[in-house]
Amino acid sequence: MALPITGTTVKQQHLDWAAAGSLLAGLPGGALNLGHEAVDRHVAEGRGERVALTFLGRRYERKTLTYAQLADATSRAAQVLLDLGVQPGDTVAVLLGRTSELYLAALGSWKAGAVFCPLFGAFGPGPLKSRLELARAKVLIATEPLYQRKIAALRGSLPDLQHVLLVGEDGAAPAPHDGCADFNALVAAAQPASIVETNAQSPAFVHFTSGTTGTPKGALHNHGAVLSHLVTGRQVFDLTAADVYWCTADPGWITNTAYALVSPLVNGCMSVVDEAEFDPRRWYGVLKDEKVTVWYTTPTNIRMMMRYGAALARIYRENSLRLAASVGEPLNPEAVAWGDKALGAPFLDTWWQTETGAIAIANLPGHAKPGSMGLPLPGVEAAVVNRNLSKIEVLTEIDAVGELALKADLPSLFTAYVGDANRYQASFCEGWYLTGDLVRRDADGFFWFVGRSDDMIKSAGHTIGPFEIECTLMDHPAVAEIGVVGRPDLLLREVPVAFVSLNPGFEPGEALRLELLYFARQELGSALAPREILFVEAMPKTTTGKILRRALKAKALAEPEEDQPVTLAVAPGRFDDE
Ligand code: WT7
């Protein structure tokens, strides 16, 4: 689906979503199920023997599943859930790595009509508990170590959580744990279920994203979102059955659900699923040896690879890549060019959010401007707007800065924040969804990221809400007041740092600083814990007494290098706790 180009102005091609619906297979009686579209459809249409997934274990153990094998295993996983009494719309939470069990859990949930809710393994018990509660998770499928370390002690305080299914190390049987069953053993023993009749409006998956205030927001998406995943996989990546596709996202991130789980499968290609974390040699090796043709990763990962230099890249210069893309934060033009030089494919930046559910704005081969977010995809209407109370003013002037708004007719757009109808309503105005991103649009129609309109922190592409960190640290007896902001970081873009004022009787100093860092790390996990604690006598406040984050941000920026306090050693970009 190439975009026509006239002069320097790209004309937006129209895409009729209703007509595009004919690309989906559907089920008798107008039913639509993500599991069927992603897997069983290919089997029904004679492509069952094609390899769907190649799994690489941490020690390079290699396992492949054909579409037919995946259809069978996921139908049995669905039966396991049905046997547990899972009803349509019940939530199945997941704490798994990039392994075959993740695919069985997701696709099994969809086939059983359940809502798949993957969580970050690098979250601590606090954030996990609040998310399990908000999602009212009935079933949890987890690795044995994550369950033991983070959930077992909470079990009694999660009344909705009725069943826990465990996966042992490297897929082995887990040791017996109270109130838990062996996921793989149940799947092996189950009969394949027939797919539960869901439709485009049935809820399918929920991902939590952080808010500036209050509890995290669980953005819910429907089975109908699969149309966006099918279409954008073609529009952006030009995916066909001939492709070998690799997405490096963490399972807790919607990027994994949309573009590691759904999009490559609905488009019938083969995906590589690498369980291991970032390692430059390994990653170059995977790209080359697995003959990856399309690669989707993040700016932080790209910058980490750049750090290892061109010499290492050159060894792997002979590869099969035809397209590389990135998401999560702005991609600097140097990184785009580096991809071209080192890998033979420039990185194309794509823009979207948990709420949009799928890519909305992207650079495309032949239609790219390094440093920009790209052009709205056909079928996506995007505008730069000002919101005044309940009115939207569309800014048509070239390069005017305003909030990015999307016409609220995307099949993948979220349909609720679970349990928070007011917040959901507040995200829409006059038929537009307001993204919270500040952007400008240039004369050629390309969008450029300017910043967030709120206090969200972006670290390694992940969105961190300062509020959740502040609430947790307030539980420490020494903390009187706290303000968390993002400090610029060359590799991760930003890292959360906490400014703390102390209660009487507590002395600022190295010992307390380390204690607070440790406390945060234990409660929040490595994904959310601040990297630094800075003590202040008094918090800067607005006239109404609210903590002035802008002033804290300026302070964080001004902090001279040598005065920076010790930080807990955290490997850059790593989001697990090992
Ligand atoms: C926020 C969304 C991206 C899907 C995963 C979930 C920022 C994302 C870009 C980009 C500049 C970007 C925005 C957006 N963002 N992609 N290409 N250029 N900023 O993402 O956690 O919901 O975060 O990430 O601020 O609103 P998320």
Coordinates of C-alpha atoms in Angstrom, one line a residue, residues 157 291 348 518 560:
S157 CA -4.9 -10.0 49.5
K291 CA 17.7 -14.3 8.3
L348 CA 12.0 4.0 10.4
Y518 CA 16.8 0.0 48.2
P560 CA 26.6 19.1 38.3

